[in-house]
Amino acid sequence: MSDVEMKATKVFPASVERVLDSSKIVINRGVDDNLKLGQWFLIYAVSDEEIRDPDTNESLGYLEIPKGTGKVTQISSNSAVVEFDELKYNFTNTSAIGGVIGWVGAVGAGIGAAISPKENEFKNPKVGDLAKPI
């Protein structure tokens, strides 16, 4: 595997490395991973329990549990601060990709699962939560 391929597989999801407070977190990606100031992220956790098809017992992956959205407000070469910012966005359940049931922006028809926190903070952010651009 080339250095470029290894770097591409590293980029996302990023991990929450530090919780500064309930509205600011630090992720382990930065300028070296092509992050930009103002870039939007979904912060989420992955369920502990694997979801299985009741008919075939085939694994459908794990559920992503959204904790909120935010924007990059500070950035260094290998880390970034993501500050909570409510993004009025609708997430739609997609098929299991890479063993994880994904939630992506609703572009077409699908089952909607809205995430629009009323507060001005992430929902119980923890070190080890995941972050991906939206």
mmCIF file of C-alpha atoms in Angstrom:
data_model
loop_
_atom_site.group_PDB
_atom_site.id
_atom_site.type_symbol
_atom_site.label_atom_id
_atom_site.label_comp_id
_atom_site.label_asym_id
_atom_site.label_seq_id
_atom_site.Cartn_x
_atom_site.Cartn_y
_atom_site.Cartn_z
ATOM 1 C CA MET A 1 0.000 0.000 0.000
ATOM 2 C CA SER A 2 1.448 3.389 -0.997
ATOM 3 C CA ASP A 3 1.812 6.337 1.409
ATOM 4 C CA VAL A 4 -1.031 8.112 -0.415
ATOM 5 C CA GLU A 5 -3.328 5.078 -0.050
ATOM 6 C CA MET A 6 -2.440 4.741 3.646
ATOM 7 C CA LYS A 7 -3.167 8.429 4.244
ATOM 8 C CA ALA A 8 -6.512 8.212 2.409
ATOM 9 C CA THR A 9 -7.638 5.315 4.580
ATOM 10 C CA LYS A 10 -6.635 7.227 7.744
ATOM 11 C CA VAL A 11 -8.595 10.411 7.130
ATOM 12 C CA PHE A 12 -12.165 9.573 8.199
ATOM 13 C CA PRO A 13 -13.723 8.932 10.524
ATOM 14 C CA ALA A 14 -11.623 11.035 12.845
ATOM 15 C CA SER A 15 -11.686 10.493 16.613
ATOM 16 C CA VAL A 16 -12.572 12.912 19.370
ATOM 17 C CA GLU A 17 -9.326 13.211 21.342
ATOM 18 C CA ARG A 18 -10.402 15.769 23.919
ATOM 19 C CA VAL A 19 -13.636 17.357 25.121
ATOM 20 C CA LEU A 20 -12.905 21.002 25.973
ATOM 21 C CA ASP A 21 -16.497 21.590 27.068
ATOM 22 C CA SER A 22 -19.945 20.488 25.911
ATOM 23 C CA SER A 23 -19.752 22.747 22.855
ATOM 24 C CA LYS A 24 -16.077 22.324 21.823
ATOM 25 C CA ILE A 25 -14.121 19.182 21.043
ATOM 26 C CA VAL A 26 -10.713 18.377 19.567
ATOM 27 C CA ILE A 27 -10.420 15.831 16.756
ATOM 28 C CA ASN A 28 -7.261 14.057 15.589
ATOM 29 C CA ARG A 29 -7.212 15.444 12.062
ATOM 30 C CA GLY A 30 -5.922 18.780 10.764
ATOM 31 C CA VAL A 31 -4.390 20.667 7.862
ATOM 32 C CA ASP A 32 -2.261 17.641 6.947
ATOM 33 C CA ASP A 33 -5.549 15.776 6.337
ATOM 34 C CA ASN A 34 -6.952 18.605 4.166
ATOM 35 C CA LEU A 35 -9.294 20.025 6.820
ATOM 36 C CA LYS A 36 -10.315 23.658 6.406
ATOM 37 C CA LEU A 37 -11.578 26.342 8.780
ATOM 38 C CA GLY A 38 -15.373 26.427 8.694
ATOM 39 C CA GLN A 39 -15.686 22.813 7.544
ATOM 40 C CA TRP A 40 -18.810 21.061 8.925
ATOM 41 C CA PHE A 41 -18.628 17.803 10.885
ATOM 42 C CA LEU A 42 -21.066 15.291 12.285
ATOM 43 C CA ILE A 43 -20.012 14.056 15.723
ATOM 44 C CA TYR A 44 -21.370 10.605 16.525
ATOM 45 C CA ALA A 45 -20.905 7.406 18.492
ATOM 46 C CA VAL A 46 -21.285 3.858 17.205
ATOM 47 C CA SER A 47 -23.677 1.545 19.029
ATOM 48 C CA ASP A 48 -22.223 -1.355 20.981
ATOM 49 C CA GLU A 49 -24.758 -3.798 19.622
ATOM 50 C CA GLU A 50 -24.447 -5.210 16.122
ATOM 51 C CA ILE A 51 -27.646 -5.096 14.075
ATOM 52 C CA ARG A 52 -28.592 -8.377 12.409
ATOM 53 C CA ASP A 53 -31.193 -9.242 9.805
ATOM 54 C CA PRO A 54 -33.889 -11.244 11.647
ATOM 55 C CA ASP A 55 -34.475 -13.506 8.634
ATOM 56 C CA THR A 56 -30.923 -14.297 7.526
ATOM 57 C CA ASN A 57 -28.927 -13.386 10.651
ATOM 58 C CA GLU A 58 -26.632 -11.428 8.306
ATOM 59 C CA SER A 59 -24.799 -8.535 9.939
ATOM 60 C CA LEU A 60 -26.191 -5.133 8.982
ATOM 61 C CA GLY A 61 -23.446 -3.306 10.827
ATOM 62 C CA TYR A 62 -23.692 -0.901 13.744
ATOM 63 C CA LEU A 63 -25.908 2.113 14.253
ATOM 64 C CA GLU A 64 -24.402 5.600 14.231
ATOM 65 C CA ILE A 65 -25.778 7.700 17.102
ATOM 66 C CA PRO A 66 -25.584 11.421 16.178
ATOM 67 C CA LYS A 67 -24.366 13.772 18.914
ATOM 68 C CA GLY A 68 -24.536 17.007 16.939
ATOM 69 C CA THR A 69 -22.933 19.036 14.199
ATOM 70 C CA GLY A 70 -20.177 21.609 14.348
ATOM 71 C CA LYS A 71 -17.639 23.627 12.415
ATOM 72 C CA VAL A 72 -13.865 23.710 12.546
ATOM 73 C CA THR A 73 -12.916 26.927 14.376
ATOM 74 C CA GLN A 74 -9.202 26.284 15.052
ATOM 75 C CA ILE A 75 -6.814 24.069 13.169
ATOM 76 C CA SER A 76 -3.228 22.839 13.368
ATOM 77 C CA SER A 77 -1.288 20.361 11.278
ATOM 78 C CA ASN A 78 -2.742 17.285 12.990
ATOM 79 C CA SER A 79 -5.704 18.414 15.110
ATOM 80 C CA ALA A 80 -8.707 20.704 14.968
ATOM 81 C CA VAL A 81 -11.235 22.239 17.329
ATOM 82 C CA VAL A 82 -14.818 21.586 16.267
ATOM 83 C CA GLU A 83 -17.322 23.935 17.871
ATOM 84 C CA PHE A 84 -21.004 23.062 18.082
ATOM 85 C CA ASP A 85 -23.093 24.813 15.464
ATOM 86 C CA GLU A 86 -26.601 23.625 14.781
ATOM 87 C CA LEU A 87 -26.874 22.558 11.189
ATOM 88 C CA LYS A 88 -30.477 22.209 10.096
ATOM 89 C CA TYR A 89 -29.875 18.977 8.313
ATOM 90 C CA ASN A 90 -31.875 15.833 7.768
ATOM 91 C CA PHE A 91 -30.056 12.533 7.901
ATOM 92 C CA THR A 92 -31.300 9.486 6.049
ATOM 93 C CA ASN A 93 -30.522 5.896 6.867
ATOM 94 C CA THR A 94 -28.473 4.331 4.070
ATOM 95 C CA SER A 95 -27.325 0.798 3.465
ATOM 96 C CA ALA A 96 -24.511 -0.649 5.517
ATOM 97 C CA ILE A 97 -21.237 0.537 4.051
ATOM 98 C CA GLY A 98 -18.040 -0.820 5.492
ATOM 99 C CA GLY A 99 -19.941 -2.565 8.260
ATOM 100 C CA VAL A 100 -21.486 0.633 9.616
ATOM 101 C CA ILE A 101 -24.989 1.858 8.928
ATOM 102 C CA GLY A 102 -24.424 5.363 7.653
ATOM 103 C CA TRP A 103 -26.404 8.559 8.048
ATOM 104 C CA VAL A 104 -26.039 10.959 5.147
ATOM 105 C CA GLY A 105 -27.709 14.151 4.073
ATOM 106 C CA ALA A 106 -31.146 13.571 2.646
ATOM 107 C CA VAL A 107 -30.902 14.099 -1.075
ATOM 108 C CA GLY A 108 -33.560 11.671 -2.199
ATOM 109 C CA ALA A 109 -36.238 9.487 -0.728
ATOM 110 C CA GLY A 110 -35.519 7.501 2.380
ATOM 111 C CA ILE A 111 -36.225 7.042 6.030
ATOM 112 C CA GLY A 112 -35.561 10.327 7.791
ATOM 113 C CA ALA A 113 -34.001 10.624 11.202
ATOM 114 C CA ALA A 114 -33.732 14.289 12.036
ATOM 115 C CA ILE A 115 -30.888 15.687 14.044
ATOM 116 C CA SER A 116 -31.476 19.237 15.120
ATOM 117 C CA PRO A 117 -30.482 19.713 18.737
ATOM 118 C CA LYS A 118 -32.361 22.459 20.567
ATOM 119 C CA GLU A 119 -29.402 23.169 22.845
ATOM 120 C CA ASN A 120 -26.167 24.876 21.918
ATOM 121 C CA GLU A 121 -24.004 21.882 22.700
ATOM 122 C CA PHE A 122 -23.131 18.375 21.601
ATOM 123 C CA LYS A 123 -25.145 15.583 23.197
ATOM 124 C CA ASN A 124 -22.815 14.009 25.781
ATOM 125 C CA PRO A 125 -19.529 14.233 23.809
ATOM 126 C CA LYS A 126 -16.839 11.753 24.871
ATOM 127 C CA VAL A 127 -13.254 10.961 23.994
ATOM 128 C CA GLY A 128 -13.438 8.183 21.399
ATOM 129 C CA ASP A 129 -16.558 9.514 19.651
ATOM 130 C CA LEU A 130 -16.163 9.805 15.895
ATOM 131 C CA ALA A 131 -16.282 12.736 13.477
ATOM 132 C CA LYS A 132 -16.883 12.872 9.742
ATOM 133 C CA PRO A 133 -17.350 15.753 7.324
ATOM 134 C CA ILE A 134 -20.859 16.564 6.113
#
